[in-house]
Structure formats: structure tokens, C-alpha cells
Amino acid sequence: DVKVTQSSRYLVKRTGEKVFLECVQDMDHENMFWYRQDPGLGLRLIYFSYDVKMKEKGDIPEGYSVSREKKERFSLILESASTNQTSMYLCASGVLVGYNEQFFGPGTRLTVL
Amino acid sequence: AQTVTQSQPEMSVQEAETVTLSCTYDTSESDYYLFWYKQPPSRQMILVIRQEAYKQQNATENRFSVNFQKAAKSFSLKISDSQLGDAAMYFCAYRSALMIKAAGNKLTFGGGTRVLVKP
């Protein structure tokens, strides 16, 4: 059974804190993604990675960075959290070839106070 | 850039009846893929159904079917014989068919439609 896991379901942080969100997949997928989900806006891509140590900006990368040191792990970093980064964060993984689906993690609901 | 629009923020359906969710998209590409994802409350997003743009036949998965109108750039989802377990957020998504490694296979999502199922 395919699996994408995220380090936390709920997280509360203070403004200015450095925040790490981690994602692990066990399907040997080349591609991994971080999305942000907000009501009425759907999912918006923050960053993605198509290989170890490779990363590409998505549609809303400002205020975020990522790290992919191992194929199965993709981390999202908020260098200095702000209240407008309060949101649901979803990690996903998938393969490049064909029209294969992306597999999603359970999400991390982050609140920045 | 591609955009995906879901014009219905919320839809309500009686159990055992049919509901249709709308999705339109904008693209200049001729080959692409379209998806419907389901996100149940507090549960993981899962794929419901997918369609390849070059296939004229509409995809069907059990009680879920799509109406794909390429010229109109429309991709609606029909849920037949609705069940309580169908209650969820539904997202329409677009993906280019171009196999460019640095482009990944990233999805562009619509804003979502919440489906409520009344017993």
C-alpha cells in the first residue's frame, strides 16, 4: 500500500520562528511536492523536487524553502514564520512518466500566532 | 499559465441521487491530463477519476463518470447513486502531458467544491 507521511498533523508556532515540515514517501517516486491549501483557493504549489538535491519553485515560493537530501524525504522550511502562513500544508509524490496520479499525505495544519 | 475554475463552492445532494460538479480550465496545450480528487473530512486526498485529453471517450469509475468537452474546455464530474461516504471536498486538477523533468508532473487545482450528502 502506497504511503506518504507528514511529520505532524497539527502545529502551532509563533511569529518569527523557524518551522520545519517533513514528508516521507515509500514509493521510490522521483517527484515530490509541497502544496498549500486555503479555502476557496484550492491547492497551490509552493515547491517541487524532481530528484535528490534538485528543486524548482512553484506558484507561491515566497517565504518558503525546501530541502531534499534523500529521495524519500522532502522538507518544507519556513525561515521566519508569519501569520499569513497559517494554512494546511499538503505533501505529495509521484512519477514523471505517464499520467500517473500524485499520492498525498494527510496534511499538516499550521497555525502561526 | 493554465488555470482551473470550479464555479460551485458547495453542492448538496440527497442520498441515492445524482450530482454533477463543474470544472472549466484554460490552456493553450493540446495534450494534457485532467483529474478529479476527493478529500474527505480529516482524511487524505485520493484520486477519483482521470481523463487523457486525446481520448474522446469519457472516463468512468463505478458510480463516478466525467463529461469531457475538449473544445469547451470543460470537465464535469457526475456522482450517481450518492452515498454518505461521498461527502467531501472535490478538486478538479490539470496536468500538462509534456515530459519535462524540471517541470515535474505538477498539478494545477481548482478552488474545490464541497459536496454534502443528505440522508
mmCIF file with all atom_site columns, C-alpha atoms in Angstrom, chain A residues 7-104:
data_model
loop_
_atom_site.group_PDB
_atom_site.id
_atom_site.type_symbol
_atom_site.label_atom_id
_atom_site.label_alt_id
_atom_site.label_comp_id
_atom_site.label_asym_id
_atom_site.label_entity_id
_atom_site.label_seq_id
_atom_site.pdbx_PDB_ins_code
_atom_site.Cartn_x
_atom_site.Cartn_y
_atom_site.Cartn_z
_atom_site.occupancy
_atom_site.B_iso_or_equiv
_atom_site.pdbx_formal_charge
_atom_site.auth_seq_id
_atom_site.auth_comp_id
_atom_site.auth_asym_id
_atom_site.auth_atom_id
_atom_site.pdbx_PDB_model_num
ATOM 1  C CA . SER A 1 7   ? 5.680   14.695 10.472  1.00 0.00 ? 7   SER A CA 1
ATOM 2  C CA . SER A 1 8   ? 2.788   16.475 12.194  1.00 0.00 ? 8   SER A CA 1
ATOM 3  C CA . ARG A 1 9   ? -0.990  16.738 11.760  1.00 0.00 ? 9   ARG A CA 1
ATOM 4  C CA . TYR A 1 10  ? -1.234  19.939 13.781  1.00 0.00 ? 10  TYR A CA 1
ATOM 5  C CA . LEU A 1 11  ? 1.408   22.526 14.568  1.00 0.00 ? 11  LEU A CA 1
ATOM 6  C CA . VAL A 1 12  ? 1.259   25.837 16.422  1.00 0.00 ? 12  VAL A CA 1
ATOM 7  C CA . LYS A 1 13  ? 4.175   28.237 16.111  1.00 0.00 ? 13  LYS A CA 1
ATOM 8  C CA . ARG A 1 14  ? 4.925   31.840 16.976  1.00 0.00 ? 14  ARG A CA 1
ATOM 9  C CA . THR A 1 15  ? 5.679   34.615 14.518  1.00 0.00 ? 15  THR A CA 1
ATOM 10 C CA . GLY A 1 16  ? 9.366   34.651 13.616  1.00 0.00 ? 16  GLY A CA 1
ATOM 11 C CA . GLU A 1 17  ? 10.017  31.025 14.485  1.00 0.00 ? 17  GLU A CA 1
ATOM 12 C CA . LYS A 1 18  ? 11.740  28.692 12.034  1.00 0.00 ? 18  LYS A CA 1
ATOM 13 C CA . VAL A 1 19  ? 9.404   25.865 11.083  1.00 0.00 ? 19  VAL A CA 1
ATOM 14 C CA . PHE A 1 20  ? 10.230  22.512 9.532   1.00 0.00 ? 20  PHE A CA 1
ATOM 15 C CA . LEU A 1 21  ? 7.590   20.343 7.892   1.00 0.00 ? 21  LEU A CA 1
ATOM 16 C CA . GLU A 1 22  ? 8.761   16.925 6.834   1.00 0.00 ? 22  GLU A CA 1
ATOM 17 C CA . CYS A 1 23  ? 7.374   14.495 4.325   1.00 0.00 ? 23  CYS A CA 1
ATOM 18 C CA . VAL A 1 24  ? 8.385   10.901 3.634   1.00 0.00 ? 24  VAL A CA 1
ATOM 19 C CA . GLN A 1 25  ? 7.240   8.635  0.817   1.00 0.00 ? 25  GLN A CA 1
ATOM 20 C CA . ASP A 1 26  ? 7.883   4.919  0.456   1.00 0.00 ? 26  ASP A CA 1
ATOM 21 C CA . MET A 1 27  ? 7.133   4.525  -3.252  1.00 0.00 ? 27  MET A CA 1
ATOM 22 C CA . ASP A 1 28  ? 10.552  5.439  -4.697  1.00 0.00 ? 28  ASP A CA 1
ATOM 23 C CA . HIS A 1 29  ? 8.952   8.355  -6.580  1.00 0.00 ? 29  HIS A CA 1
ATOM 24 C CA . GLU A 1 30  ? 11.182  10.837 -8.361  1.00 0.00 ? 30  GLU A CA 1
ATOM 25 C CA . ASN A 1 31  ? 8.904   13.797 -7.827  1.00 0.00 ? 31  ASN A CA 1
ATOM 26 C CA . MET A 1 32  ? 7.795   15.325 -4.560  1.00 0.00 ? 32  MET A CA 1
ATOM 27 C CA . PHE A 1 33  ? 5.653   18.382 -3.998  1.00 0.00 ? 33  PHE A CA 1
ATOM 28 C CA . TRP A 1 34  ? 4.586   20.818 -1.325  1.00 0.00 ? 34  TRP A CA 1
ATOM 29 C CA . TYR A 1 35  ? 1.181   22.455 -1.683  1.00 0.00 ? 35  TYR A CA 1
ATOM 30 C CA . ARG A 1 36  ? -0.641  24.947 0.429   1.00 0.00 ? 36  ARG A CA 1
ATOM 31 C CA . GLN A 1 37  ? -4.429  24.577 0.774   1.00 0.00 ? 37  GLN A CA 1
ATOM 32 C CA . ASP A 1 38  ? -6.638  27.554 1.612   1.00 0.00 ? 38  ASP A CA 1
ATOM 33 C CA . PRO A 1 39  ? -10.447 27.780 1.429   1.00 0.00 ? 39  PRO A CA 1
ATOM 34 C CA . GLY A 1 40  ? -11.662 28.878 -1.987  1.00 0.00 ? 40  GLY A CA 1
ATOM 35 C CA . LEU A 1 41  ? -8.159  28.836 -3.434  1.00 0.00 ? 41  LEU A CA 1
ATOM 36 C CA . GLY A 1 42  ? -7.719  25.095 -3.728  1.00 0.00 ? 42  GLY A CA 1
ATOM 37 C CA . LEU A 1 43  ? -4.175  23.789 -3.616  1.00 0.00 ? 43  LEU A CA 1
ATOM 38 C CA . ARG A 1 44  ? -1.310  25.978 -4.706  1.00 0.00 ? 44  ARG A CA 1
ATOM 39 C CA . LEU A 1 45  ? 2.145   24.640 -5.429  1.00 0.00 ? 45  LEU A CA 1
ATOM 40 C CA . ILE A 1 46  ? 4.929   26.031 -3.254  1.00 0.00 ? 46  ILE A CA 1
ATOM 41 C CA . TYR A 1 47  ? 7.934   23.985 -4.403  1.00 0.00 ? 47  TYR A CA 1
ATOM 42 C CA . PHE A 1 48  ? 8.627   20.674 -6.021  1.00 0.00 ? 48  PHE A CA 1
ATOM 43 C CA . SER A 1 49  ? 11.624  18.434 -6.486  1.00 0.00 ? 49  SER A CA 1
ATOM 44 C CA . TYR A 1 50  ? 12.284  16.055 -9.359  1.00 0.00 ? 50  TYR A CA 1
ATOM 45 C CA . ASP A 1 51  ? 15.438  14.489 -7.934  1.00 0.00 ? 51  ASP A CA 1
ATOM 46 C CA . VAL A 1 52  ? 17.655  14.485 -4.871  1.00 0.00 ? 52  VAL A CA 1
ATOM 47 C CA . LYS A 1 53  ? 19.054  17.964 -4.217  1.00 0.00 ? 53  LYS A CA 1
ATOM 48 C CA . MET A 1 54  ? 17.002  19.366 -7.123  1.00 0.00 ? 54  MET A CA 1
ATOM 49 C CA . LYS A 1 55  ? 14.209  21.834 -6.509  1.00 0.00 ? 55  LYS A CA 1
ATOM 50 C CA . GLU A 1 56  ? 12.001  24.098 -8.545  1.00 0.00 ? 56  GLU A CA 1
ATOM 51 C CA . LYS A 1 57  ? 9.802   26.980 -7.458  1.00 0.00 ? 57  LYS A CA 1
ATOM 52 C CA . GLY A 1 58  ? 6.096   26.576 -7.755  1.00 0.00 ? 58  GLY A CA 1
ATOM 53 C CA . ASP A 1 59  ? 3.495   29.291 -7.891  1.00 0.00 ? 59  ASP A CA 1
ATOM 54 C CA . ILE A 1 60  ? 3.920   30.723 -4.382  1.00 0.00 ? 60  ILE A CA 1
ATOM 55 C CA . PRO A 1 61  ? 7.517   30.122 -3.171  1.00 0.00 ? 61  PRO A CA 1
ATOM 56 C CA . GLU A 1 62  ? 7.981   33.399 -1.301  1.00 0.00 ? 62  GLU A CA 1
ATOM 57 C CA . GLY A 1 63  ? 8.712   32.875 2.370   1.00 0.00 ? 63  GLY A CA 1
ATOM 58 C CA . TYR A 1 64  ? 9.485   29.185 1.930   1.00 0.00 ? 64  TYR A CA 1
ATOM 59 C CA . SER A 1 65  ? 12.461  26.991 1.144   1.00 0.00 ? 65  SER A CA 1
ATOM 60 C CA . VAL A 1 66  ? 12.857  23.242 0.698   1.00 0.00 ? 66  VAL A CA 1
ATOM 61 C CA . SER A 1 67  ? 15.404  20.512 1.134   1.00 0.00 ? 67  SER A CA 1
ATOM 62 C CA . ARG A 1 68  ? 15.699  17.101 -0.454  1.00 0.00 ? 68  ARG A CA 1
ATOM 63 C CA . GLU A 1 69  ? 18.788  15.260 0.734   1.00 0.00 ? 69  GLU A CA 1
ATOM 64 C CA . LYS A 1 70  ? 17.333  11.774 0.241   1.00 0.00 ? 70  LYS A CA 1
ATOM 65 C CA . LYS A 1 71  ? 14.946  10.526 -2.411  1.00 0.00 ? 71  LYS A CA 1
ATOM 66 C CA . GLU A 1 72  ? 12.237  9.581  0.059   1.00 0.00 ? 72  GLU A CA 1
ATOM 67 C CA . ARG A 1 73  ? 12.270  12.760 2.132   1.00 0.00 ? 73  ARG A CA 1
ATOM 68 C CA . PHE A 1 74  ? 11.230  16.301 1.233   1.00 0.00 ? 74  PHE A CA 1
ATOM 69 C CA . SER A 1 75  ? 11.231  19.089 3.797   1.00 0.00 ? 75  SER A CA 1
ATOM 70 C CA . LEU A 1 76  ? 9.474   22.443 3.705   1.00 0.00 ? 76  LEU A CA 1
ATOM 71 C CA . ILE A 1 77  ? 11.075  25.229 5.714   1.00 0.00 ? 77  ILE A CA 1
ATOM 72 C CA . LEU A 1 78  ? 9.539   28.476 6.858   1.00 0.00 ? 78  LEU A CA 1
ATOM 73 C CA . GLU A 1 79  ? 12.596  30.570 7.731   1.00 0.00 ? 79  GLU A CA 1
ATOM 74 C CA . SER A 1 80  ? 10.621  33.107 9.767   1.00 0.00 ? 80  SER A CA 1
ATOM 75 C CA . ALA A 1 81  ? 7.005   32.154 10.171  1.00 0.00 ? 81  ALA A CA 1
ATOM 76 C CA . SER A 1 82  ? 4.362   34.820 9.695   1.00 0.00 ? 82  SER A CA 1
ATOM 77 C CA . THR A 1 83  ? 0.633   34.821 10.434  1.00 0.00 ? 83  THR A CA 1
ATOM 78 C CA . ASN A 1 84  ? -0.218  34.766 6.722   1.00 0.00 ? 84  ASN A CA 1
ATOM 79 C CA . GLN A 1 85  ? 1.436   31.362 6.526   1.00 0.00 ? 85  GLN A CA 1
ATOM 80 C CA . THR A 1 86  ? -1.275  29.867 8.694   1.00 0.00 ? 86  THR A CA 1
ATOM 81 C CA . SER A 1 87  ? -2.678  27.182 6.429   1.00 0.00 ? 87  SER A CA 1
ATOM 82 C CA . MET A 1 88  ? -2.974  23.493 5.608   1.00 0.00 ? 88  MET A CA 1
ATOM 83 C CA . TYR A 1 89  ? 0.174   22.101 4.002   1.00 0.00 ? 89  TYR A CA 1
ATOM 84 C CA . LEU A 1 90  ? -0.009  19.004 1.840   1.00 0.00 ? 90  LEU A CA 1
ATOM 85 C CA . CYS A 1 91  ? 2.879   16.929 0.613   1.00 0.00 ? 91  CYS A CA 1
ATOM 86 C CA . ALA A 1 92  ? 2.581   14.708 -2.450  1.00 0.00 ? 92  ALA A CA 1
ATOM 87 C CA . SER A 1 93  ? 4.751   12.395 -4.503  1.00 0.00 ? 93  SER A CA 1
ATOM 88 C CA . GLY A 1 94  ? 4.532   10.956 -7.997  1.00 0.00 ? 94  GLY A CA 1
ATOM 89 C CA . VAL A 1 95  ? 6.386   9.720  -11.049 1.00 0.00 ? 95  VAL A CA 1
ATOM 90 C CA . LEU A 1 96  ? 7.204   11.720 -14.150 1.00 0.00 ? 96  LEU A CA 1
ATOM 91 C CA . VAL A 1 97  ? 6.136   9.186  -16.754 1.00 0.00 ? 97  VAL A CA 1
ATOM 92 C CA . GLY A 1 98  ? 2.581   8.908  -17.988 1.00 0.00 ? 98  GLY A CA 1
ATOM 93 C CA . TYR A 1 99  ? -0.466  10.291 -16.294 1.00 0.00 ? 99  TYR A CA 1
ATOM 94 C CA . ASN A 1 100 ? 0.091   8.631  -13.006 1.00 0.00 ? 100 ASN A CA 1
ATOM 95 C CA . GLU A 1 101 ? -1.612  10.189 -10.055 1.00 0.00 ? 101 GLU A CA 1
ATOM 96 C CA . GLN A 1 102 ? 0.048   12.077 -7.270  1.00 0.00 ? 102 GLN A CA 1
ATOM 97 C CA . PHE A 1 103 ? -0.234  10.499 -3.844  1.00 0.00 ? 103 PHE A CA 1
ATOM 98 C CA . PHE A 1 104 ? -0.924  12.841 -0.968  1.00 0.00 ? 104 PHE A CA 1
#
